[in-house]
Structure formats: structure tokens, C-alpha cells
Amino acid sequence: MGEGLYIRQFMWAYQPHFRISVKVRVEMALEAIGFAGNPDVVLVGFKAAGEHEFDVCIEPEDGPYSPDELAQVRRRAAELYASHPDHNMIHSVAHVHEQRHQELRDRMRAKALEEAFEAMPREQGRKSFASGSVRVGDYEVHTVISVDEAALNKVPQIKTEERDRFHVYQSLVHAVIREVLGRSARVLYIPGAGSGSLPESGDEIVRSATESMVRSMLYCAGFWFGSENHLLMSGLSALPYEGRPGAGRLVIAQQDDPAIEVFLRLKHPVKMRNVPAVRKLLEASGSQSDLLSDGDSVYGLGVVTPDYDADSETVFSVSFTARGVWEFSHAGKALLIVRDGIPHLPTPMLDEDYLADLVSRLFSESDQDALREAAQAAGSHRHGAMLIISGDAAGEAERLSPQSWSIEPTRLTSQLLTQLTDMDGAVLVDPQGRCHAIGVILDGTAHGRGDPARGSRFNNAVRYLDSERPPAIVIVYSSDGVINILPQLHPRIEKQIVMDAVERYLAVASAESLNIKECNEAWDTVKSFRFYLSGAQCEALNRARVRVDEWEKQSRNLRIIKSDLESDPEMNDSYWL
């Protein structure tokens, strides 16, 4: 450490480096599965030996938390341990007994930590996950990852958290976070933890998390040995049968589950490990029956009865929709999709709220119900589709007619509109939902705002909207299930909220005695509003930040360099409520 650069709440020398490394890894893993929940990472150490100023240490020490806010965690952990049904369990081997109870105490302290963070006023709307502790020097260190609770609640998930004392991962996000926590705890056993980044890649973390999620959910279905089932599903989806890609549905439930009606029972069940045989049997599944498995073996054909109690969470299904693609579901809700061995969250459904907001912003008169129905109908495509809502549909139908078919303006039924999406090209409607053209091929000039990783539908829509055209909305339905509503505009907000955020940062940054916690919080707030900032506001904020940067440069050993804020040329008064 250089002169004047030190850690007051000291646990070990690389604690800030380790925390940042964990944060980068969890951000990468969650981004890989398609989850945007603004993850954050905090380290909390409880003194286990030695003479130190702090009984509880927090990293970062200049963040929004103080040791005093966690002073009651030990007491709460003791209460949780005393009330846990396993606290009276006796193990006949003395060292095993001690080990099991120490693990239980540690889990209860992790749970108490989660409660303490979620009870903090500034953490309202956040969900916290704490790892077990690892002894580092004189402290027992927990890693805490928090994410936006509203975003987490939108993720497809089940309710069961534990089944027969086995932990159940409720969603892929839960599994990824717990995987990162487990791996970060193991890294802490290595001397100098934090001197390098976590060794695992984000893809490796996601694959391992997928295995944990599927295995734990199969606990709910009464199967306890499902560690390789996700690999078996990938094998089934990739294996063709007589040249045909895999298609069908596999229901996983115990043979005596009351929700299962067996139409055809095999005398000799087929092991799931026998992939070619299971793949052949999958051909027998269809609209009238599914292939049935207890997790270990396929035992017949049948269906899930209509009176299945979804709250019991004992029946799961795997749908094979294309070569290399499978979907893990419960009660008709997809929990996980794997494409060519790459797991991610199911593609969200059409964002009807954003569509309604966009329609109201671009068109003074419209039929919201008709447009919603048209968008839903187009979403029932078989191989991708595109719906264009144009402020001058008649004019655009005429202009684009050499490469489309203009029709007499008419309101299409949902069934007919869905049928028309089987044709190449887009369906063009006006703000009242009347169709003006079908088989539309969009034009436009490339402006460098497309995405080479996306298909022609998406990039054609981007080019079209970037050209000088009447106001329009384009809904792109990709064949892989992704739905994009273009243009993607920032939400409308109240102007006063932005002004208050700017004034708060200017105040805390110019205070006689800097409070770095308040400065960082205030900067994060204005940065979240960067799109809405005027040029004058950006200049004032950047000037004020110079003083804070100088203080951090003199006082901190590790800091994040903040870039200047710049006004966005696309910002205008239409973004104010």
C-alpha cells in the first residue's frame, strides 16, 4: 500500500480485487442467460480471532453500508439456528455431529445476512443471496450478491425452495447466482484470493448451474440422481431419427403420481441413458400422448391429467422443438431453453405494455385493442414474422408495391393474419389495425446501427426505421423465439426527478467534507438518467466530479475511473411525462 492508501476494515490485502472479480463474473454469467438485474457484490467478514478495530468488516468500506447495520446478524443467526428443525439432530460420530451443526449455524448466519440487507431502506427492491463463510485470516467471510427483485420476479420459476432437506433452485437465475457464490467461496481457500480473476468462464458457470437447476427440480419429481439429465436432453435433441430432427414431449413424473394417466405401459422400461432407444420412442409422442419417464427410465405413453395440482410441483416436461433445441417446463411454463448446448432463460412474451406506450407516443389516433390482437396473431408464426404499423400505411403500401402486394384496407381476423405470416415478407397495417399490404419487403439505407449477429428481418427493420419514413413501429418475430419491438425508445419520466438527481449530486460533491458513500450513490443515480441530461447539466456534473475524483485518487488504493457524461442528441421533450 502506498502512503495514505489503506483499508480500515481489513480482512486480507486482496479483498477489493476479489469482490470486483466476483462482480464481473456474476455479471457475465447472468448476461449470458439473458437476465438484466443490475447485480452487485458485497463481502462481509465476522471476526473469529485476534484483536481488531472492527467486529464486522464490509467490502467496499466506502459503500453505502456500515458495520453497525449488521451488528445484530449474529444474534439473529442464533435465533434461526435454535428454531431450525435440525438443531436437535444427533449424529453418532462426534466429529460429523460437530461439522453438521457448524454448517447449519453458518447457513443460518448467511440467511440472517440476507434478511439484514433486505431490511435496509436503501436495499428496498433488492433480493440478496449470501454464501457460506470461509475463514480468511482472522475473519469468516461471506459473499453477498444482490439483484433487482422486480426483474427476478419476472423470471419463470417454481415456488419450492427445499424438498426432503435438499435445496431446490427455483430458476436458472437462482442457480447461476448460487453457482457463482459456491465457486467464489472455494476460491477463498486459495492463498492470496483476489490476486487474479476467478478461473472459470461465464459459460462454464452457466452450464454447471443448468445441471444444478435440472437436478434439483427433478428432486421435486421424486428422482434423486439427475446430475446428467441435462446432457441426456441435449443428446436427444441433437440425435436425428431417419433424417428427421427431434420433436415431441417427455413428461417426467413418478409412475404412481395421481396426475399421470398412462395409456400404454412398457413391460420393460427403457433406461434414459439409452439415448437412441429413447429417441425412437419419442417419435410415438404427439398431440394425443406424451412419452413418460420417472427420470431414470421411460415407462410408457400417457398424459398429465387436467386436475394436476400445479402447486405440488411434482410433474415436469421436456419439449423437443428443433434439432439441438429443448425446453424444460412446469405446468405449461418454460423455465429453461437450451439451444445447441447453450442454456438461457425463455424468450419473454410480447411486451404489450411497451407496445401500447409506443403506439400512444407515435400515433395521435389508434385502436390499441386491434393493434394488440394483430401483434398477438403475428406472434403465432411458424418460422418468424414481421408486423409493421405505419402512420401512413396507404402511402407506404403504394411506395413498396413493386416488392409487395397492396390490398384493399381491411381488418384481418387473427386466424388469417397468422396464416399470412407463413408467407415471406411483412404484414403492413395502419394505427387502426387495418391491413394495407402483405409480403412486404422493407427498404432502407444502412446506418451502422444493425446487429450482424441477427437475421435479415431485424436488420431490415432497423434500416427502414433509420431512413426518412413516416412514423412506424416494427415488431420482429425471429424464428428462434426472440421478439423485438422497434424502435426501442427510452421510457418517459418526470423532468423533476432528473433535476432532483442532478441537484443532489452537485450538493454532495461540493460539500465542505466529502462523504464518498453519498457521492457514489448520487453519481450512480445521475448516471442512470444520462440519456435525459442536457448539455449544461452534463458540464456541471463533470466539473463537480473532478473534486471527488481527486479525493479518491489521494485516499483509495483501488477506484473505478468514471467517464464524462455527455448529452444524447436523440433526447427531446417527448421523453418527459
XYZ file of C-alpha atoms in Angstrom:
577
model
C 0.000 0.000 0.000
C 1.273 3.481 -0.790
C 1.320 6.316 1.686
C -2.204 7.322 2.642
C -3.739 4.331 0.862
C -5.084 1.761 3.286
C -8.078 -0.421 4.143
C -9.530 0.334 7.552
C -11.944 -2.622 7.573
C -9.118 -5.007 6.755
C -9.722 -8.736 6.251
C -6.991 -9.502 3.710
C -4.974 -7.492 1.188
C -6.844 -8.504 -1.980
C -10.389 -8.107 -0.692
C -11.385 -5.286 -3.122
C -9.844 -7.150 -6.061
C -11.697 -10.343 -5.104
C -15.048 -8.548 -4.774
C -14.690 -6.879 -8.183
C -13.663 -10.209 -9.737
C -16.820 -11.881 -8.366
C -18.975 -9.000 -9.588
C -17.551 -9.208 -13.109
C -18.109 -12.977 -13.171
C -21.732 -12.836 -11.987
C -22.497 -10.001 -14.434
C -21.094 -12.046 -17.325
C -22.937 -15.241 -16.312
C -26.297 -13.512 -15.833
C -25.914 -11.609 -19.090
C -25.169 -14.909 -20.865
C -28.576 -16.320 -19.856
C -30.421 -13.125 -20.750
C -31.026 -11.658 -17.270
C -30.598 -7.936 -16.611
C -30.981 -7.463 -12.866
C -28.182 -4.994 -12.019
C -26.193 -7.431 -9.812
C -23.998 -6.121 -7.016
C -21.498 -7.849 -4.716
C -20.574 -7.148 -1.092
C -18.188 -9.055 1.195
C -18.960 -9.344 4.910
C -16.440 -10.709 7.405
C -17.152 -11.673 11.036
C -14.184 -11.554 13.392
C -13.196 -15.047 14.544
C -9.846 -14.335 16.244
C -7.331 -11.601 17.045
C -7.614 -8.012 18.181
C -9.131 -5.772 15.519
C -10.979 -2.469 15.404
C -13.988 -3.948 13.632
C -16.042 -6.923 14.786
C -17.732 -6.887 11.361
C -15.943 -5.779 8.193
C -17.604 -4.794 4.935
C -16.069 -4.554 1.482
C -16.397 -1.990 -0.028
C -15.913 0.005 3.134
C -16.796 3.260 1.376
C -20.035 1.834 0.003
C -23.487 2.555 1.384
C -23.245 0.021 4.265
C -21.751 0.301 7.735
C -20.751 -2.438 10.231
C -23.303 -1.077 12.702
C -26.141 -2.106 10.363
C -25.007 -5.737 10.655
C -24.331 -5.741 14.396
C -27.399 -7.915 15.117
C -26.681 -10.600 12.499
C -25.002 -12.955 14.991
C -27.950 -12.746 17.374
C -30.463 -13.309 14.574
C -28.408 -16.263 13.283
C -28.563 -17.852 16.747
C -32.359 -17.446 16.751
C -32.649 -19.062 13.318
C -30.446 -21.948 14.412
C -32.448 -22.526 17.601
C -35.716 -22.602 15.646
C -34.457 -24.808 12.820
C -35.948 -28.344 12.858
C -32.475 -29.893 12.527
C -30.881 -28.167 15.505
C -31.682 -31.118 17.783
C -30.461 -33.742 15.326
C -27.806 -36.029 16.781
C -25.134 -37.718 14.668
C -23.495 -40.782 16.195
C -19.972 -39.834 15.060
C -18.731 -36.931 17.178
C -16.771 -35.043 14.512
C -19.605 -35.449 11.983
C -22.062 -34.132 14.585
C -19.910 -31.053 15.162
C -19.364 -30.500 11.441
C -23.055 -30.733 10.554
C -24.104 -28.319 13.280
C -21.343 -25.866 12.394
C -22.576 -25.953 8.779
C -26.135 -25.320 9.981
C -25.021 -22.364 12.125
C -23.125 -20.952 9.154
C -26.149 -21.322 6.860
C -28.304 -19.543 9.405
C -25.819 -16.672 9.589
C -25.929 -16.429 5.795
C -29.723 -16.327 5.999
C -29.571 -13.665 8.708
C -27.255 -11.633 6.461
C -29.775 -11.824 3.623
C -32.515 -10.630 5.970
C -30.356 -7.769 7.256
C -29.522 -6.441 3.794
C -33.099 -6.700 2.549
C -34.316 -4.820 5.668
C -32.104 -1.794 4.897
C -34.197 1.086 3.460
C -31.723 1.635 0.621
C -31.985 -2.045 -0.335
C -35.756 -1.984 -0.832
C -36.494 -3.675 -4.137
C -33.348 -5.804 -3.988
C -33.058 -9.557 -3.354
C -29.916 -10.763 -1.565
C -28.145 -14.135 -1.663
C -25.336 -14.944 0.790
C -22.756 -17.715 0.537
C -21.470 -19.819 3.381
C -18.399 -18.394 5.097
C -14.710 -19.164 4.563
C -12.048 -18.358 7.133
C -9.640 -15.802 5.676
C -7.087 -14.596 8.202
C -8.969 -13.654 11.357
C -12.363 -13.263 9.666
C -15.101 -15.599 8.470
C -16.028 -14.101 5.123
C -19.406 -14.327 3.351
C -20.010 -13.183 -0.233
C -23.373 -11.454 -0.801
C -24.867 -10.999 -4.280
C -27.964 -8.842 -4.728
C -30.162 -8.306 -7.800
C -33.216 -6.254 -8.681
C -36.191 -8.034 -7.106
C -38.720 -6.907 -9.717
C -36.536 -8.316 -12.501
C -36.090 -11.565 -10.581
C -39.839 -11.913 -10.026
C -40.394 -11.780 -13.794
C -38.137 -14.790 -14.343
C -40.029 -18.087 -14.872
C -39.627 -20.056 -11.645
C -41.189 -22.566 -9.299
C -42.101 -21.974 -5.657
C -40.394 -24.941 -3.985
C -37.169 -23.990 -2.219
C -36.477 -27.308 -0.470
C -37.642 -30.886 -0.903
C -36.788 -33.539 1.713
C -33.895 -31.409 3.055
C -32.455 -30.966 -0.445
C -32.138 -27.416 -1.758
C -34.119 -26.648 -4.931
C -33.037 -23.910 -7.367
C -36.228 -22.091 -8.264
C -34.988 -20.707 -11.590
C -31.936 -20.524 -13.806
C -31.096 -17.130 -12.268
C -31.167 -18.608 -8.746
C -28.935 -21.455 -9.940
C -26.402 -19.133 -11.599
C -26.143 -16.890 -8.524
C -25.690 -19.871 -6.208
C -23.099 -21.337 -8.585
C -21.084 -18.109 -8.514
C -21.358 -17.966 -4.713
C -20.172 -21.561 -4.375
C -17.225 -21.079 -6.705
C -16.198 -17.789 -5.092
C -16.240 -19.471 -1.658
C -13.904 -22.212 -2.933
C -11.520 -19.598 -4.359
C -11.220 -18.051 -0.882
C -9.393 -21.182 0.296
C -6.542 -20.312 -2.084
C -3.792 -18.113 -0.557
C -3.929 -14.596 -1.976
C -7.517 -14.966 -3.172
C -8.298 -11.996 -5.378
C -4.774 -11.560 -6.727
C -6.171 -12.952 -10.005
C -9.607 -13.240 -11.550
C -11.905 -16.202 -10.936
C -10.619 -19.035 -13.157
C -13.982 -20.168 -14.532
C -15.602 -18.699 -17.625
C -19.174 -17.445 -17.642
C -20.196 -20.276 -19.998
C -18.787 -22.878 -17.628
C -20.696 -21.354 -14.720
C -23.956 -21.361 -16.709
C -23.556 -24.992 -17.784
C -22.897 -26.095 -14.225
C -25.827 -24.008 -12.966
C -28.114 -25.637 -15.541
C -27.115 -29.069 -14.268
C -27.849 -27.987 -10.679
C -31.210 -26.488 -11.618
C -32.460 -29.512 -13.560
C -31.178 -31.942 -10.940
C -32.797 -30.047 -8.062
C -36.143 -29.724 -9.857
C -36.137 -33.453 -10.524
C -35.934 -33.885 -6.733
C -39.449 -32.449 -6.764
C -40.458 -35.161 -9.247
C -39.062 -37.824 -6.920
C -35.856 -38.543 -8.866
C -32.646 -38.099 -6.895
C -29.956 -38.980 -9.429
C -30.460 -36.485 -12.236
C -26.971 -34.984 -12.452
C -26.599 -35.906 -16.124
C -30.172 -35.454 -17.311
C -29.495 -32.085 -18.950
C -26.788 -33.767 -21.064
C -29.185 -36.569 -21.977
C -31.743 -33.984 -23.139
C -29.150 -32.256 -25.313
C -28.194 -35.643 -26.743
C -31.835 -36.465 -27.524
C -32.448 -33.113 -29.190
C -29.326 -33.424 -31.345
C -29.923 -37.022 -32.494
C -31.957 -37.315 -35.733
C -34.254 -40.246 -36.419
C -34.344 -41.388 -40.028
C -33.092 -37.951 -41.011
C -35.755 -36.086 -39.041
C -34.882 -33.662 -36.222
C -36.140 -34.463 -32.737
C -39.693 -33.420 -31.921
C -42.096 -34.389 -29.159
C -42.518 -34.082 -25.428
C -41.172 -36.058 -22.493
C -43.072 -35.862 -19.199
C -41.057 -36.578 -16.045
C -43.113 -37.865 -13.104
C -43.259 -40.927 -10.895
C -45.369 -43.816 -12.179
C -47.720 -43.596 -9.187
C -48.210 -39.817 -9.439
C -52.022 -39.266 -9.410
C -51.650 -36.608 -12.106
C -50.374 -39.128 -14.675
C -52.748 -41.156 -16.854
C -50.883 -43.992 -18.594
C -52.296 -45.098 -21.954
C -49.539 -47.552 -22.834
C -47.106 -49.073 -20.313
C -43.857 -50.774 -21.315
C -43.252 -54.199 -19.790
C -39.547 -53.422 -19.717
C -38.840 -49.721 -19.123
C -36.042 -48.201 -21.207
C -33.171 -46.503 -19.391
C -32.821 -42.800 -20.152
C -29.118 -43.399 -20.791
C -30.099 -45.437 -23.868
C -30.399 -42.292 -25.986
C -31.028 -43.962 -29.388
C -33.887 -46.067 -27.951
C -35.469 -43.108 -26.148
C -35.106 -41.012 -29.309
C -37.007 -43.683 -31.271
C -39.736 -43.867 -28.607
C -40.053 -40.077 -28.749
C -41.442 -40.485 -32.265
C -44.519 -42.114 -30.688
C -45.385 -38.978 -28.716
C -47.731 -36.447 -30.252
C -50.851 -34.386 -29.752
C -52.691 -37.263 -28.021
C -49.977 -38.508 -25.637
C -46.503 -37.805 -24.280
C -43.563 -40.045 -23.566
C -43.463 -40.778 -19.809
C -40.322 -41.077 -17.677
C -39.611 -41.262 -13.952
C -36.226 -39.631 -14.568
C -34.375 -42.934 -14.659
C -36.391 -44.837 -17.308
C -39.102 -44.357 -19.900
C -42.130 -46.389 -18.792
C -44.853 -45.619 -21.339
C -47.113 -43.146 -23.109
C -49.755 -41.005 -21.446
C -50.813 -37.523 -20.411
C -50.894 -35.167 -17.446
C -54.492 -35.045 -16.221
C -56.356 -31.699 -16.283
C -56.740 -31.780 -12.484
C -52.957 -31.733 -11.846
C -52.263 -29.562 -8.803
C -49.539 -27.236 -10.112
C -48.702 -26.146 -6.550
C -47.438 -29.667 -5.823
C -44.669 -29.172 -8.431
C -44.157 -32.909 -8.976
C -44.538 -33.118 -12.778
C -42.116 -31.558 -15.265
C -41.809 -31.796 -19.036
C -39.155 -31.506 -21.722
C -40.238 -30.360 -25.193
C -38.007 -31.035 -28.184
C -38.843 -28.353 -30.735
C -35.985 -28.474 -33.262
C -32.586 -30.010 -33.885
C -30.458 -29.188 -30.823
C -33.283 -27.305 -29.051
C -35.108 -28.415 -25.903
C -37.261 -26.670 -23.337
C -37.673 -27.592 -19.662
C -41.123 -26.644 -18.324
C -43.567 -26.925 -15.458
C -47.351 -26.609 -15.821
C -47.024 -25.189 -19.334
C -44.486 -22.534 -18.319
C -40.997 -22.776 -19.820
C -38.273 -22.479 -17.168
C -35.213 -23.046 -19.344
C -34.363 -23.257 -23.053
C -31.210 -24.910 -24.401
C -30.093 -24.320 -27.983
C -27.094 -26.283 -29.249
C -25.956 -26.859 -25.679
C -26.236 -23.179 -24.695
C -28.760 -22.582 -21.852
C -30.671 -19.348 -21.359
C -33.916 -18.006 -19.974
C -37.030 -18.395 -22.112
C -37.590 -15.533 -24.524
C -40.077 -13.115 -22.955
C -43.533 -12.828 -24.413
C -44.656 -9.809 -26.391
C -44.229 -6.700 -24.217
C -47.770 -5.386 -24.601
C -47.218 -2.514 -22.155
C -44.282 -1.168 -24.171
C -46.210 -1.619 -27.416
C -49.160 0.355 -26.025
C -46.851 3.124 -24.791
C -45.056 3.300 -28.137
C -48.353 3.462 -30.071
C -49.605 6.309 -27.889
C -46.331 8.228 -28.408
C -46.135 7.848 -32.191
C -49.781 7.958 -33.280
C -52.310 10.565 -32.148
C -55.246 8.288 -33.043
C -55.112 4.496 -32.865
C -57.061 1.375 -31.963
C -54.948 -0.151 -29.212
C -57.052 -3.321 -28.964
C -56.873 -4.015 -32.694
C -53.116 -3.491 -32.786
C -52.581 -5.741 -29.762
C -54.644 -8.504 -31.385
C -52.701 -8.129 -34.633
C -49.386 -8.337 -32.778
C -50.512 -11.455 -30.902
C -51.698 -13.093 -34.127
C -48.413 -12.380 -35.901
C -46.646 -13.961 -32.927
C -48.258 -17.317 -33.743
C -45.917 -17.697 -36.744
C -44.216 -20.942 -37.691
C -40.828 -19.643 -38.838
C -40.508 -15.955 -37.990
C -42.637 -12.965 -38.949
C -42.801 -9.182 -39.059
C -45.660 -6.736 -38.422
C -45.372 -3.092 -39.482
C -47.624 -0.407 -38.011
C -47.249 2.717 -40.149
C -48.630 6.217 -39.696
C -49.039 6.319 -43.498
C -49.820 2.693 -44.290
C -51.628 3.567 -47.520
C -48.708 5.600 -48.842
C -46.132 3.004 -47.828
C -48.168 0.178 -49.369
C -48.162 2.070 -52.672
C -44.465 3.008 -52.477
C -43.387 -0.557 -51.633
C -45.824 -2.204 -54.055
C -43.187 -3.368 -56.558
C -41.957 -5.759 -53.846
C -45.231 -6.458 -52.023
C -48.963 -6.923 -52.630
C -51.210 -3.982 -51.823
C -54.732 -4.890 -50.743
C -57.962 -3.043 -50.089
C -57.676 -1.790 -46.473
C -59.394 -4.320 -44.261
C -59.375 -5.646 -40.709
C -57.997 -9.203 -40.829
C -59.123 -11.937 -38.488
C -56.441 -13.250 -36.148
C -56.503 -16.621 -37.912
C -55.986 -15.089 -41.350
C -53.228 -12.763 -40.164
C -51.407 -15.729 -38.599
C -51.804 -17.642 -41.864
C -50.331 -14.737 -43.841
C -47.167 -14.780 -41.719
C -46.296 -18.100 -43.370
C -45.575 -16.038 -46.494
C -42.186 -14.368 -46.822
C -42.347 -10.652 -46.053
C -44.150 -8.466 -43.536
C -47.782 -7.523 -42.927
C -48.415 -3.763 -43.086
C -51.246 -2.232 -41.017
C -52.340 1.270 -40.086
C -52.816 2.582 -36.498
C -56.448 1.378 -36.591
C -55.327 -2.189 -37.335
C -56.455 -2.256 -40.999
C -54.157 -4.239 -43.290
C -52.843 -2.407 -46.403
C -50.214 -4.805 -47.774
C -48.815 -8.310 -47.372
C -45.497 -9.868 -48.316
C -43.798 -6.512 -47.687
C -40.013 -6.320 -48.165
C -38.621 -3.279 -46.363
C -36.049 -0.942 -47.854
C -33.678 1.499 -46.208
C -30.040 2.562 -46.034
C -27.564 1.004 -43.614
C -26.514 3.428 -40.860
C -24.265 1.202 -38.745
C -26.963 0.572 -36.141
C -27.841 -3.001 -37.060
C -26.606 -6.207 -35.485
C -24.633 -8.642 -37.680
C -25.487 -11.432 -35.236
C -29.194 -11.009 -36.038
C -31.085 -12.066 -39.153
C -32.327 -10.096 -42.144
C -35.765 -9.322 -40.599
C -34.254 -7.444 -37.672
C -31.626 -5.570 -39.707
C -34.103 -4.642 -42.462
C -36.404 -3.196 -39.797
C -33.541 -1.155 -38.298
C -32.532 0.219 -41.703
C -36.146 1.071 -42.554
C -36.729 2.964 -39.300
C -33.424 4.836 -39.668
C -34.495 6.134 -43.087
C -36.730 9.136 -43.763
C -40.055 7.338 -43.436
C -43.427 8.101 -41.798
C -43.650 7.229 -38.072
C -43.733 3.451 -37.770
C -43.455 0.548 -35.350
C -41.961 -2.749 -36.496
C -42.423 -5.922 -34.455
C -39.868 -8.564 -35.417
C -40.528 -12.199 -34.503
C -37.390 -14.284 -35.049
C -37.617 -17.995 -35.774
C -35.664 -18.688 -32.562
C -38.386 -17.057 -30.434
C -36.871 -13.584 -29.889
C -39.357 -10.679 -30.133
C -38.166 -7.120 -30.803
C -40.430 -4.068 -30.822
C -38.720 -1.277 -32.764
C -37.874 1.486 -32.267
C -36.526 0.910 -28.768
C -37.191 4.239 -27.065
C -36.267 5.232 -23.550
C -39.244 5.404 -21.172
C -40.964 8.680 -20.450
C -40.215 10.052 -16.967
C -40.899 13.160 -14.920
C -38.465 16.004 -15.568
C -38.331 16.927 -11.886
C -36.890 13.529 -10.961
C -33.863 14.173 -13.173
C -33.459 17.725 -11.887
C -33.553 16.496 -8.272
C -30.883 13.854 -9.014
C -28.589 16.474 -10.591
C -29.039 18.921 -7.711
C -28.320 16.205 -5.142
C -25.005 15.244 -6.750
C -23.913 18.866 -7.108
C -24.675 19.358 -3.408
C -22.836 16.310 -2.034
C -19.867 16.801 -4.389
C -19.402 20.411 -3.250
C -19.845 19.767 0.487
C -17.011 21.034 2.701
C -16.353 17.477 3.970
C -16.864 14.839 1.283
C -18.924 11.776 2.145
C -17.754 9.329 -0.520
C -20.672 6.962 0.108
C -23.180 9.698 -0.666
C -21.143 10.880 -3.658
C -21.053 7.388 -5.202
C -24.762 6.838 -4.607
C -25.643 10.242 -6.089
C -23.387 9.666 -9.127
C -24.937 6.263 -9.803
C -28.350 7.926 -9.766
C -27.487 10.659 -12.266
C -25.677 8.123 -14.447
C -28.881 6.060 -14.634
C -30.566 9.190 -16.076
C -27.741 10.020 -18.512
C -29.979 9.857 -21.603
C -32.211 12.646 -20.205
C -29.414 15.065 -19.213
C -28.965 18.355 -21.044
C -25.570 19.593 -22.177
C -25.478 22.179 -19.367
C -26.315 19.551 -16.755
C -23.582 17.250 -18.062
C -20.994 20.046 -17.902
C -21.950 20.947 -14.322
C -21.879 17.307 -13.190
C -18.496 16.627 -14.825
C -16.965 19.707 -13.198
C -18.293 18.694 -9.787
C -16.975 15.147 -10.200
C -13.385 16.357 -10.665
C -13.166 17.207 -6.955
C -14.480 13.767 -5.965
C -12.036 12.056 -8.340
C -9.107 13.936 -6.807
C -10.167 12.871 -3.314
C -10.433 9.228 -4.392
C -7.054 9.386 -6.123
C -5.411 10.537 -2.902
C -7.333 8.332 -0.487
C -8.084 4.995 -2.146
C -5.930 2.134 -3.295
C -8.489 0.834 -5.835
C -11.019 3.003 -7.629
C -13.209 2.956 -10.734
C -12.419 5.636 -13.314
C -15.657 7.403 -14.239
C -16.133 8.672 -17.763
C -17.614 12.079 -18.550
C -21.338 12.392 -19.090
C -22.470 13.629 -22.488
C -25.893 14.774 -23.662
C -27.681 12.445 -26.084
C -28.677 14.024 -29.414
C -31.844 11.881 -29.550
C -33.233 13.308 -26.300
C -36.191 15.669 -26.756
C -39.262 16.868 -24.859
C -41.323 13.853 -25.929
C -39.498 11.822 -23.276
C -40.956 13.905 -20.422
C -44.236 12.840 -18.858
